CSV table of C-alpha atoms in Angstrom, one decimal:
chain,number,residue,atom,x,y,z
X,38,UNK,CA,-0.1,-0.1,0.0
X,39,UNK,CA,1.3,3.6,-1.2
X,40,UNK,CA,2.2,5.9,1.7
X,41,UNK,CA,-1.2,8.6,0.0
X,42,UNK,CA,-3.7,6.7,0.1
X,43,UNK,CA,-5.8,8.0,-2.6
X,44,UNK,CA,-8.8,10.3,-2.1
X,45,UNK,CA,-11.3,8.2,-3.5
X,46,UNK,CA,-10.9,5.1,-2.2
X,47,UNK,CA,-12.8,4.1,1.5
X,48,UNK,CA,-11.0,4.9,4.8
X,49,UNK,CA,-9.8,1.6,6.5
X,50,UNK,CA,-11.6,0.7,9.3
X,51,UNK,CA,-9.3,-0.2,11.7
X,52,UNK,CA,-9.4,-3.1,15.1
X,53,UNK,CA,-6.6,-0.6,16.7
X,54,UNK,CA,-8.0,1.1,20.2
X,55,UNK,CA,-7.1,5.5,19.7
X,56,UNK,CA,-5.2,5.0,23.2
X,57,UNK,CA,-3.1,2.4,22.1
X,58,UNK,CA,-2.1,4.4,18.2
X,59,UNK,CA,-1.0,7.8,20.9
X,60,UNK,CA,1.1,5.6,22.9
X,61,UNK,CA,2.3,3.6,19.4
X,62,UNK,CA,3.2,7.0,17.3
X,63,UNK,CA,5.6,8.9,20.5
X,64,UNK,CA,8.9,6.9,19.4
X,65,UNK,CA,8.7,8.5,15.7
X,66,UNK,CA,10.1,12.0,15.1
X,67,UNK,CA,7.7,13.5,14.2
X,68,UNK,CA,3.4,13.3,15.4
X,69,UNK,CA,1.1,15.8,15.2
X,70,UNK,CA,-3.0,14.8,17.0
X,71,UNK,CA,-5.6,17.4,17.1
X,72,UNK,CA,-8.5,16.9,19.8
X,73,UNK,CA,-11.2,18.3,19.3
X,74,UNK,CA,-12.9,17.2,23.5
X,75,UNK,CA,-16.0,16.6,22.4
X,76,UNK,CA,-18.0,16.0,25.3
X,77,UNK,CA,-15.9,18.0,26.9
X,78,UNK,CA,-16.4,21.2,24.9
X,79,UNK,CA,-19.5,23.4,23.8
X,80,UNK,CA,-21.2,23.2,20.7
X,81,UNK,CA,-19.1,25.3,18.1
X,82,UNK,CA,-19.9,27.0,14.9
X,83,UNK,CA,-18.3,24.7,12.0
X,84,UNK,CA,-17.5,22.0,14.0
X,85,UNK,CA,-14.4,22.0,16.5
X,86,UNK,CA,-11.2,19.9,15.0
X,87,UNK,CA,-10.9,16.5,13.9
X,88,UNK,CA,-9.9,13.6,15.9
X,89,UNK,CA,-6.3,13.3,14.3
X,90,UNK,CA,-3.6,10.9,14.1
X,91,UNK,CA,-0.4,12.1,11.4
X,92,UNK,CA,3.0,10.0,12.5
X,93,UNK,CA,6.4,9.3,10.6
X,94,UNK,CA,7.5,11.4,7.6
X,95,UNK,CA,7.7,11.2,4.2
X,96,UNK,CA,8.9,15.0,3.3
X,97,UNK,CA,9.4,17.9,5.6
X,98,UNK,CA,9.8,21.7,4.8
X,99,UNK,CA,11.6,22.7,7.8
X,100,UNK,CA,12.4,27.0,7.0
X,101,UNK,CA,14.0,28.8,9.6
X,102,UNK,CA,12.7,32.2,8.2
X,103,UNK,CA,10.7,32.4,5.3
X,104,UNK,CA,10.1,34.5,2.4
X,105,UNK,CA,7.3,34.6,0.0
X,106,UNK,CA,9.6,34.1,-2.8
X,107,UNK,CA,9.4,30.0,-0.9
X,108,UNK,CA,5.7,30.1,0.7
X,109,UNK,CA,4.9,30.8,-3.3
X,110,UNK,CA,6.7,28.0,-3.9
X,111,UNK,CA,5.4,25.9,-1.7
X,112,UNK,CA,2.3,25.9,-3.1
X,113,UNK,CA,2.3,22.8,-5.8
X,114,UNK,CA,4.0,21.2,-3.0
X,115,UNK,CA,1.1,21.3,-0.7
X,116,UNK,CA,-1.2,19.8,-2.8
X,117,UNK,CA,-2.8,16.7,-3.7
X,118,UNK,CA,-1.2,15.4,0.0
X,119,UNK,CA,-2.2,15.3,3.4
X,120,UNK,CA,0.3,18.0,5.5
X,121,UNK,CA,0.8,19.0,8.7
X,122,UNK,CA,2.3,21.7,11.2
X,123,UNK,CA,3.2,24.7,12.5
X,124,UNK,CA,3.0,28.4,11.9
X,125,UNK,CA,4.8,30.8,13.2
X,126,UNK,CA,3.4,34.3,14.0
X,127,UNK,CA,7.0,36.0,12.7
X,128,UNK,CA,6.1,34.8,8.7
X,129,UNK,CA,4.0,37.9,9.3
X,130,UNK,CA,7.9,39.2,7.9
X,131,UNK,CA,7.4,37.6,4.7
X,132,UNK,CA,3.8,39.1,3.5
X,133,UNK,CA,5.2,42.9,5.4
X,134,UNK,CA,8.4,44.8,5.5
X,135,UNK,CA,8.3,43.6,9.1
X,136,UNK,CA,10.9,42.4,11.2
X,137,UNK,CA,11.4,40.1,15.1
X,138,UNK,CA,13.9,41.8,16.4
X,139,UNK,CA,13.7,40.1,19.9
X,140,UNK,CA,15.3,37.5,22.1
X,141,UNK,CA,14.9,34.5,20.7
X,142,UNK,CA,14.6,32.1,23.5
X,143,UNK,CA,13.4,29.1,22.8
X,144,UNK,CA,14.9,29.4,18.5
X,145,UNK,CA,12.1,27.6,16.5
X,146,UNK,CA,11.6,28.0,13.1
X,147,UNK,CA,9.2,29.6,11.0
X,148,UNK,CA,7.7,27.1,9.1
X,149,UNK,CA,7.7,23.0,10.2
X,150,UNK,CA,5.0,21.3,7.9
X,151,UNK,CA,5.3,17.3,7.3
X,152,UNK,CA,3.8,14.7,5.0
X,153,UNK,CA,2.6,12.3,7.1
X,154,UNK,CA,3.6,8.5,6.5
X,155,UNK,CA,-0.2,7.5,8.1
X,156,UNK,CA,-3.1,9.8,8.8
X,157,UNK,CA,-5.5,8.1,11.5
X,158,UNK,CA,-8.9,9.7,13.1
X,159,UNK,CA,-11.8,8.6,15.4
X,160,UNK,CA,-14.8,8.6,14.7
X,161,UNK,CA,-16.6,8.0,18.0
X,162,UNK,CA,-15.4,4.1,18.7
X,163,UNK,CA,-13.7,3.4,15.5
X,164,UNK,CA,-10.7,4.7,14.5
X,165,UNK,CA,-10.1,4.7,10.7
X,166,UNK,CA,-6.9,4.9,8.6
X,167,UNK,CA,-7.0,7.5,6.1
X,168,UNK,CA,-3.3,7.1,4.8
X,169,UNK,CA,-0.2,4.6,4.6
X,170,UNK,CA,-1.0,0.8,5.3
X,171,UNK,CA,-1.0,0.0,9.3
X,172,UNK,CA,0.4,-3.1,9.7
X,173,UNK,CA,3.5,-1.7,8.3
X,174,UNK,CA,3.1,1.4,11.4
X,175,UNK,CA,2.0,-1.5,14.1
X,176,UNK,CA,5.5,-2.7,12.7
X,177,UNK,CA,7.8,0.3,12.2
X,178,UNK,CA,6.1,1.4,16.5
X,179,UNK,CA,7.2,-1.6,17.5
X,180,UNK,CA,10.7,-0.7,17.0
X,181,UNK,CA,10.9,2.3,18.2
X,182,UNK,CA,10.7,3.7,22.0
X,183,UNK,CA,7.3,4.2,23.5
X,184,UNK,CA,6.3,6.1,26.7
X,185,UNK,CA,8.7,6.2,29.7
X,186,UNK,CA,7.7,3.0,31.6
X,187,UNK,CA,7.4,3.0,35.4
X,188,UNK,CA,7.2,5.8,38.1
X,189,UNK,CA,8.7,8.5,35.7
X,190,UNK,CA,7.5,11.5,36.0
X,191,UNK,CA,7.0,13.3,33.0
X,192,UNK,CA,9.0,16.6,33.4
X,193,UNK,CA,11.7,18.3,35.8
X,194,UNK,CA,11.3,22.2,35.0
X,195,UNK,CA,13.7,24.4,36.6
X,196,UNK,CA,11.9,27.9,38.2
X,197,UNK,CA,9.2,29.0,36.3
X,198,UNK,CA,9.9,33.0,36.0
X,199,UNK,CA,7.4,35.3,33.7
X,200,UNK,CA,10.4,37.6,31.5
X,201,UNK,CA,7.9,40.6,32.8
X,202,UNK,CA,7.4,42.7,35.7
X,203,UNK,CA,3.7,43.1,37.0
X,204,UNK,CA,5.2,46.3,37.2
X,205,UNK,CA,6.7,46.8,33.5
X,206,UNK,CA,3.9,45.5,32.2
X,207,UNK,CA,1.2,47.3,33.8
X,208,UNK,CA,3.5,51.2,32.7
X,209,UNK,CA,3.7,49.4,29.3
X,210,UNK,CA,-0.1,48.9,29.0
X,211,UNK,CA,-0.1,52.6,30.0
X,212,UNK,CA,1.8,53.4,26.8
X,213,UNK,CA,0.1,51.8,24.4
X,214,UNK,CA,-3.0,53.3,25.9
X,215,UNK,CA,-0.8,56.9,24.9
X,216,UNK,CA,-0.7,55.7,21.4
X,217,UNK,CA,-4.5,54.7,21.4
X,218,UNK,CA,-4.7,58.1,22.1
X,219,UNK,CA,-2.2,59.7,19.6
X,220,UNK,CA,-4.5,57.6,17.4
X,221,UNK,CA,-1.3,55.7,16.3
X,222,UNK,CA,-4.2,51.9,16.6
X,223,UNK,CA,-7.2,51.6,17.9
X,224,UNK,CA,-6.3,48.7,20.0
X,225,UNK,CA,-3.1,46.0,19.8
X,226,UNK,CA,-2.6,42.3,21.4
X,227,UNK,CA,0.9,42.8,23.8
X,228,UNK,CA,1.5,39.6,25.5
X,229,UNK,CA,4.1,38.6,27.8
X,230,UNK,CA,6.5,35.8,28.3
X,231,UNK,CA,6.6,32.6,30.9
X,232,UNK,CA,10.2,30.8,30.9
X,233,UNK,CA,12.4,28.1,31.6
X,234,UNK,CA,15.9,27.7,30.8
X,235,UNK,CA,16.6,24.2,32.6
X,236,UNK,CA,13.2,22.2,31.5
X,237,UNK,CA,13.0,18.5,30.7
X,238,UNK,CA,10.1,16.8,29.9
X,239,UNK,CA,10.4,13.2,30.0
X,240,UNK,CA,7.1,12.2,28.8
X,241,UNK,CA,5.6,15.6,27.1
X,242,UNK,CA,2.4,13.6,26.0
X,243,UNK,CA,1.3,12.8,29.8
X,244,UNK,CA,2.1,16.3,30.6
X,245,UNK,CA,-0.2,17.2,27.9
X,246,UNK,CA,-3.0,14.9,29.4
X,247,UNK,CA,-2.1,16.3,32.2
X,248,UNK,CA,-2.6,19.9,31.1
X,249,UNK,CA,-6.1,19.2,28.5
X,250,UNK,CA,-7.6,17.4,31.6
X,251,UNK,CA,-7.5,20.9,33.9
X,252,UNK,CA,-8.4,22.7,31.0
X,253,UNK,CA,-10.1,20.3,27.8
X,254,UNK,CA,-10.3,23.1,24.5
X,255,UNK,CA,-11.5,22.2,21.2
X,256,UNK,CA,-8.6,23.1,19.5
X,257,UNK,CA,-6.0,20.7,21.6
X,258,UNK,CA,-2.9,19.7,20.4
X,259,UNK,CA,0.3,17.4,20.8
X,260,UNK,CA,2.4,17.8,17.7
X,261,UNK,CA,6.2,16.8,18.2
X,262,UNK,CA,7.8,17.6,15.2
X,263,UNK,CA,11.8,16.8,15.7
X,264,UNK,CA,12.9,18.1,19.2
X,265,UNK,CA,10.1,21.0,19.0
X,266,UNK,CA,7.2,20.1,21.5
X,267,UNK,CA,3.6,21.7,21.7
X,268,UNK,CA,1.4,21.1,24.0
X,269,UNK,CA,-1.7,22.7,22.5
X,270,UNK,CA,-5.3,23.3,24.4
X,271,UNK,CA,-6.2,26.7,22.5
X,272,UNK,CA,-10.0,27.6,22.2
X,273,UNK,CA,-9.8,29.2,19.5
X,274,UNK,CA,-10.0,28.3,15.5
X,275,UNK,CA,-7.6,30.6,13.3
X,276,UNK,CA,-9.0,29.0,9.9
X,277,UNK,CA,-11.0,26.5,8.3
X,278,UNK,CA,-11.8,25.5,4.7
X,279,UNK,CA,-14.3,22.8,3.7
X,280,UNK,CA,-14.8,22.9,-0.2
X,281,UNK,CA,-15.8,26.4,-1.1
X,282,UNK,CA,-16.4,28.3,2.0
X,283,UNK,CA,-13.4,29.5,4.2
X,284,UNK,CA,-14.7,30.9,8.1
X,285,UNK,CA,-12.3,32.3,11.1
X,286,UNK,CA,-14.0,32.8,14.6
X,287,UNK,CA,-11.4,34.9,16.5
X,288,UNK,CA,-11.8,35.7,20.5
X,289,UNK,CA,-11.8,38.9,22.0
X,290,UNK,CA,-13.2,39.3,25.4
X,291,UNK,CA,-12.8,36.6,28.7
X,292,UNK,CA,-14.4,35.9,31.8
X,293,UNK,CA,-14.1,34.0,34.9
X,294,UNK,CA,-16.0,30.8,35.7
X,295,UNK,CA,-18.4,32.1,38.3
X,296,UNK,CA,-18.5,29.8,41.8
X,297,UNK,CA,-22.4,28.8,42.2
X,298,UNK,CA,-25.1,28.7,38.6
X,299,UNK,CA,-26.1,31.6,39.2
X,300,UNK,CA,-22.6,33.9,39.7
X,301,UNK,CA,-21.8,32.7,36.4
X,302,UNK,CA,-24.6,33.5,34.7
X,303,UNK,CA,-24.4,36.8,36.1
X,304,UNK,CA,-20.3,36.7,34.6
X,305,UNK,CA,-22.0,35.2,31.3
X,306,UNK,CA,-24.1,38.5,30.9
X,307,UNK,CA,-21.8,41.2,32.0
X,308,UNK,CA,-19.5,39.5,29.5
X,309,UNK,CA,-21.8,39.1,26.6
X,310,UNK,CA,-23.7,43.3,27.5
X,311,UNK,CA,-19.5,44.8,27.8
X,312,UNK,CA,-19.1,47.8,26.0
X,313,UNK,CA,-15.9,47.2,26.0
X,314,UNK,CA,-15.7,43.6,25.6
X,315,UNK,CA,-17.4,43.8,22.9
X,316,UNK,CA,-15.7,47.0,21.0
X,317,UNK,CA,-12.6,44.4,21.2
X,318,UNK,CA,-14.4,42.0,19.3
X,319,UNK,CA,-16.0,44.1,16.8
X,320,UNK,CA,-12.9,45.7,15.4
X,321,UNK,CA,-11.3,42.1,15.3
X,322,UNK,CA,-13.9,40.9,13.4
X,323,UNK,CA,-14.0,44.0,10.5
X,324,UNK,CA,-10.5,43.3,10.7
X,325,UNK,CA,-10.8,39.9,9.7
X,326,UNK,CA,-13.6,40.4,7.2
X,327,UNK,CA,-11.6,43.2,5.3
X,328,UNK,CA,-9.2,40.2,5.3
X,329,UNK,CA,-11.4,37.6,4.2
X,330,UNK,CA,-12.3,40.2,0.8
X,331,UNK,CA,-8.9,39.9,-0.3
X,332,UNK,CA,-8.8,36.3,-1.3
X,333,UNK,CA,-12.6,35.6,-1.0
X,334,UNK,CA,-15.4,36.5,-3.7
X,335,UNK,CA,-16.0,39.7,-4.1
X,336,UNK,CA,-19.6,40.9,-2.1
X,337,UNK,CA,-19.5,37.2,-0.6
X,338,UNK,CA,-17.8,38.1,2.8
X,339,UNK,CA,-20.9,37.3,5.9
X,340,UNK,CA,-20.3,38.0,9.9
X,341,UNK,CA,-22.5,34.2,10.6
X,342,UNK,CA,-22.6,35.1,14.8
X,343,UNK,CA,-21.6,38.2,16.4
X,344,UNK,CA,-20.5,37.8,20.4
X,345,UNK,CA,-21.3,34.7,20.6
X,346,UNK,CA,-20.7,33.5,24.2
X,347,UNK,CA,-18.9,30.6,24.6
X,348,UNK,CA,-18.8,28.6,28.3
X,349,UNK,CA,-15.7,26.4,29.1
X,350,UNK,CA,-14.4,24.6,31.8
X,351,UNK,CA,-12.4,27.7,33.2
X,352,UNK,CA,-13.5,30.3,31.5
X,353,UNK,CA,-16.1,32.3,29.4
X,354,UNK,CA,-15.8,33.4,26.1
X,355,UNK,CA,-16.4,36.3,23.4
X,356,UNK,CA,-15.6,34.2,19.7
X,357,UNK,CA,-17.8,36.0,15.8
X,358,UNK,CA,-17.9,33.3,13.1
X,359,UNK,CA,-17.1,35.5,9.6
X,360,UNK,CA,-17.2,33.5,6.6
X,361,UNK,CA,-16.4,34.0,2.9
X,362,UNK,CA,-16.8,32.1,-0.2
X,363,UNK,CA,-13.7,30.8,-2.1
X,364,UNK,CA,-13.0,31.3,-5.9
X,365,UNK,CA,-12.0,27.3,-7.0
X,366,UNK,CA,-8.3,28.3,-7.2
X,367,UNK,CA,-7.7,29.3,-4.2
X,368,UNK,CA,-4.8,27.5,-2.5
X,369,UNK,CA,-4.0,27.2,1.4
X,370,UNK,CA,-1.3,29.6,0.8
X,371,UNK,CA,-3.2,31.9,-0.8
X,372,UNK,CA,-5.8,32.1,2.3
X,373,UNK,CA,-2.3,32.4,4.5
X,374,UNK,CA,-1.1,35.0,2.3
X,375,UNK,CA,-4.8,37.4,3.2
X,376,UNK,CA,-5.5,36.5,6.6
X,377,UNK,CA,-2.0,36.1,8.4
X,378,UNK,CA,-0.9,36.8,11.6
X,379,UNK,CA,-4.8,36.5,12.8
X,380,UNK,CA,-6.2,39.8,13.8
X,381,UNK,CA,-7.3,38.2,17.7
X,382,UNK,CA,-3.4,38.3,17.7
X,383,UNK,CA,-2.5,41.9,16.9
X,384,UNK,CA,-4.6,44.2,16.6
X,385,UNK,CA,-6.1,47.4,14.0
X,386,UNK,CA,-5.0,48.3,12.3
X,387,UNK,CA,-3.2,45.4,11.6
X,388,UNK,CA,0.7,46.5,9.6
X,389,UNK,CA,0.6,49.6,13.3
X,390,UNK,CA,-0.4,46.9,15.2
X,391,UNK,CA,2.7,44.4,15.0
X,392,UNK,CA,4.8,47.4,14.8
X,393,UNK,CA,3.9,48.4,18.3
X,394,UNK,CA,4.0,44.7,19.5
X,395,UNK,CA,7.4,44.8,18.3
X,396,UNK,CA,8.5,47.7,20.1
X,397,UNK,CA,6.9,47.6,22.8
X,398,UNK,CA,7.1,43.5,23.8
X,399,UNK,CA,10.2,41.9,24.1
X,400,UNK,CA,10.1,38.9,23.3
X,401,UNK,CA,10.3,37.3,19.9
X,402,UNK,CA,6.8,35.6,19.9
X,403,UNK,CA,8.0,32.3,17.8
X,404,UNK,CA,5.2,29.4,17.2
X,405,UNK,CA,3.1,32.0,19.6
X,406,UNK,CA,-0.1,33.3,17.8
X,407,UNK,CA,1.1,31.2,14.8
X,408,UNK,CA,-1.1,28.2,13.7
X,409,UNK,CA,-1.2,25.2,14.1
X,410,UNK,CA,-3.3,22.7,11.9
X,411,UNK,CA,-3.2,20.1,8.9
X,412,UNK,CA,-4.2,20.4,5.0
X,413,UNK,CA,-6.4,17.3,3.1
X,414,UNK,CA,-5.4,16.0,0.2
X,415,UNK,CA,-8.9,17.4,-1.5
X,416,UNK,CA,-7.3,20.7,0.0
X,417,UNK,CA,-9.2,21.5,2.8
X,418,UNK,CA,-7.6,22.5,6.0
X,419,UNK,CA,-8.5,23.5,9.4
X,420,UNK,CA,-6.2,25.6,12.2
X,421,UNK,CA,-6.0,26.3,14.9
X,422,UNK,CA,-4.3,29.4,16.8
X,423,UNK,CA,-1.6,28.6,19.1
X,424,UNK,CA,-2.8,30.3,22.6
X,425,UNK,CA,-3.1,28.8,25.9
X,426,UNK,CA,-0.1,26.2,24.9
X,427,UNK,CA,3.4,25.2,26.2
X,428,UNK,CA,6.6,24.8,23.8
X,429,UNK,CA,9.1,22.9,24.3
X,430,UNK,CA,12.7,22.6,22.9
X,431,UNK,CA,14.1,19.6,23.8
X,432,UNK,CA,17.5,20.8,22.4
X,433,UNK,CA,18.0,23.7,24.2
X,434,UNK,CA,15.6,22.0,27.7
X,435,UNK,CA,14.0,25.5,27.6
X,436,UNK,CA,10.5,26.0,28.1
X,437,UNK,CA,8.2,28.8,27.2
X,438,UNK,CA,5.1,29.7,27.4
X,439,UNK,CA,3.1,33.3,26.3
X,440,UNK,CA,-0.5,35.0,27.3
X,441,UNK,CA,-1.8,38.7,26.4
X,442,UNK,CA,-4.9,40.5,25.9
X,443,UNK,CA,-6.1,42.8,24.2
X,444,UNK,CA,-5.3,46.6,25.0
X,445,UNK,CA,-7.7,49.7,23.8
X,446,UNK,CA,-7.8,52.9,25.6
X,447,UNK,CA,-10.7,51.3,28.1
X,448,UNK,CA,-8.3,49.0,29.3
X,449,UNK,CA,-7.1,48.9,32.6
X,450,UNK,CA,-3.9,47.6,33.5
X,451,UNK,CA,-4.6,45.9,37.0
X,452,UNK,CA,-7.3,43.9,34.7
X,453,UNK,CA,-5.1,43.3,32.0
X,454,UNK,CA,-2.6,41.8,34.2
X,455,UNK,CA,-5.5,39.9,35.8
X,456,UNK,CA,-7.0,38.3,32.6
X,457,UNK,CA,-2.9,37.9,31.4
X,458,UNK,CA,-2.7,35.7,35.3
X,459,UNK,CA,-6.6,33.7,34.1
X,460,UNK,CA,-5.2,32.4,31.1
X,461,UNK,CA,-1.9,31.6,32.2
X,462,UNK,CA,-3.1,29.7,35.4
X,463,UNK,CA,-3.8,26.2,33.6
X,464,UNK,CA,-0.5,25.8,32.3
X,465,UNK,CA,1.5,26.8,35.6
X,466,UNK,CA,-0.5,24.8,37.3
X,467,UNK,CA,0.6,22.2,35.5
X,468,UNK,CA,4.2,22.8,35.1
X,469,UNK,CA,4.6,23.7,39.4
X,470,UNK,CA,4.1,20.3,39.4
X,471,UNK,CA,7.5,19.5,38.9
X,472,UNK,CA,10.0,22.3,39.7
């Protein structure tokens, strides 16, 4: 059987348990699994991630610093096959006259994609093989290393520290508010980084499972890409193509869960009615509408849902859904070029916001606020926003996660700091147990 199953062939029903497949995948140098957490997350417009597992690399694309020309050359290469991987935030530099000169703690490449040897999918209680020979997978996985045995902890993490103090954070928020008052921008997503410099993830997937149990999300994912690991509990979809339809679902607006059902409903209502949160969300909706119009058919941009409130285990989020019809010739890279980076992680106007992000943030974002996802042989795709995500460079034994919030003129520095800590809580709690 060939590595790439013909798209017209019915998927092969496998007599393997999903958990056994996940266990067997860990010894391969490249693997990526998406976790929709169907029973733990709210019903999402256009669904969640598919439950996919990609293992092994027939072909890889690894570009340290990508250019527009390199992306253009990849169009035909990405067609007609499964591809999985990560696009870094700093790919923005290939699309606009921008740069990324801040400290690069993790030294991650701009682009890391792989064409897998095997693709499996869980549908309910059944498992299907979509690409490759499953018997060959088991034969090869038996020769690979699996998870460490015994009682070895999944991680040993050194001191976790923030690159920005609360005092410096609040001072920077005031400076950004001054930029807004001067008419430079309307809104900017300002992020900070938490680091550990002596981190040893003995079993990264076990650590991901703990994170996923504490903070289940519809666009969660675990990836091993050579020496690089991604442990993502992302609530946000960047973009999805299904047939001729392209949709984007930016999140702007966050509130913690209440302690009682009555308090929880009050919090939910306050988030929905908050003028500040609605204004932030509306700015990004307008930005996304403009981005989608650059790649879609004229006059087909539609706001399908505005200010939707979705409840997760630890917080409520305000989510809007915007869609557009695509011309037949539009490729994944065409859609990426028109819309990346996502407006929810930049600000408005987008280019000036990205310039000020580089000025006011102290760290290079790297894969944070980039995207993780997959492309199908038919040309459909689904990509998340890499937030609420732990990144690990095994070669350097360095670990990092970043959090941020949208700064508008009405922003309270103290409240924005509290929102950052709320978003960081699940990741910090999971790692703190192994400091």
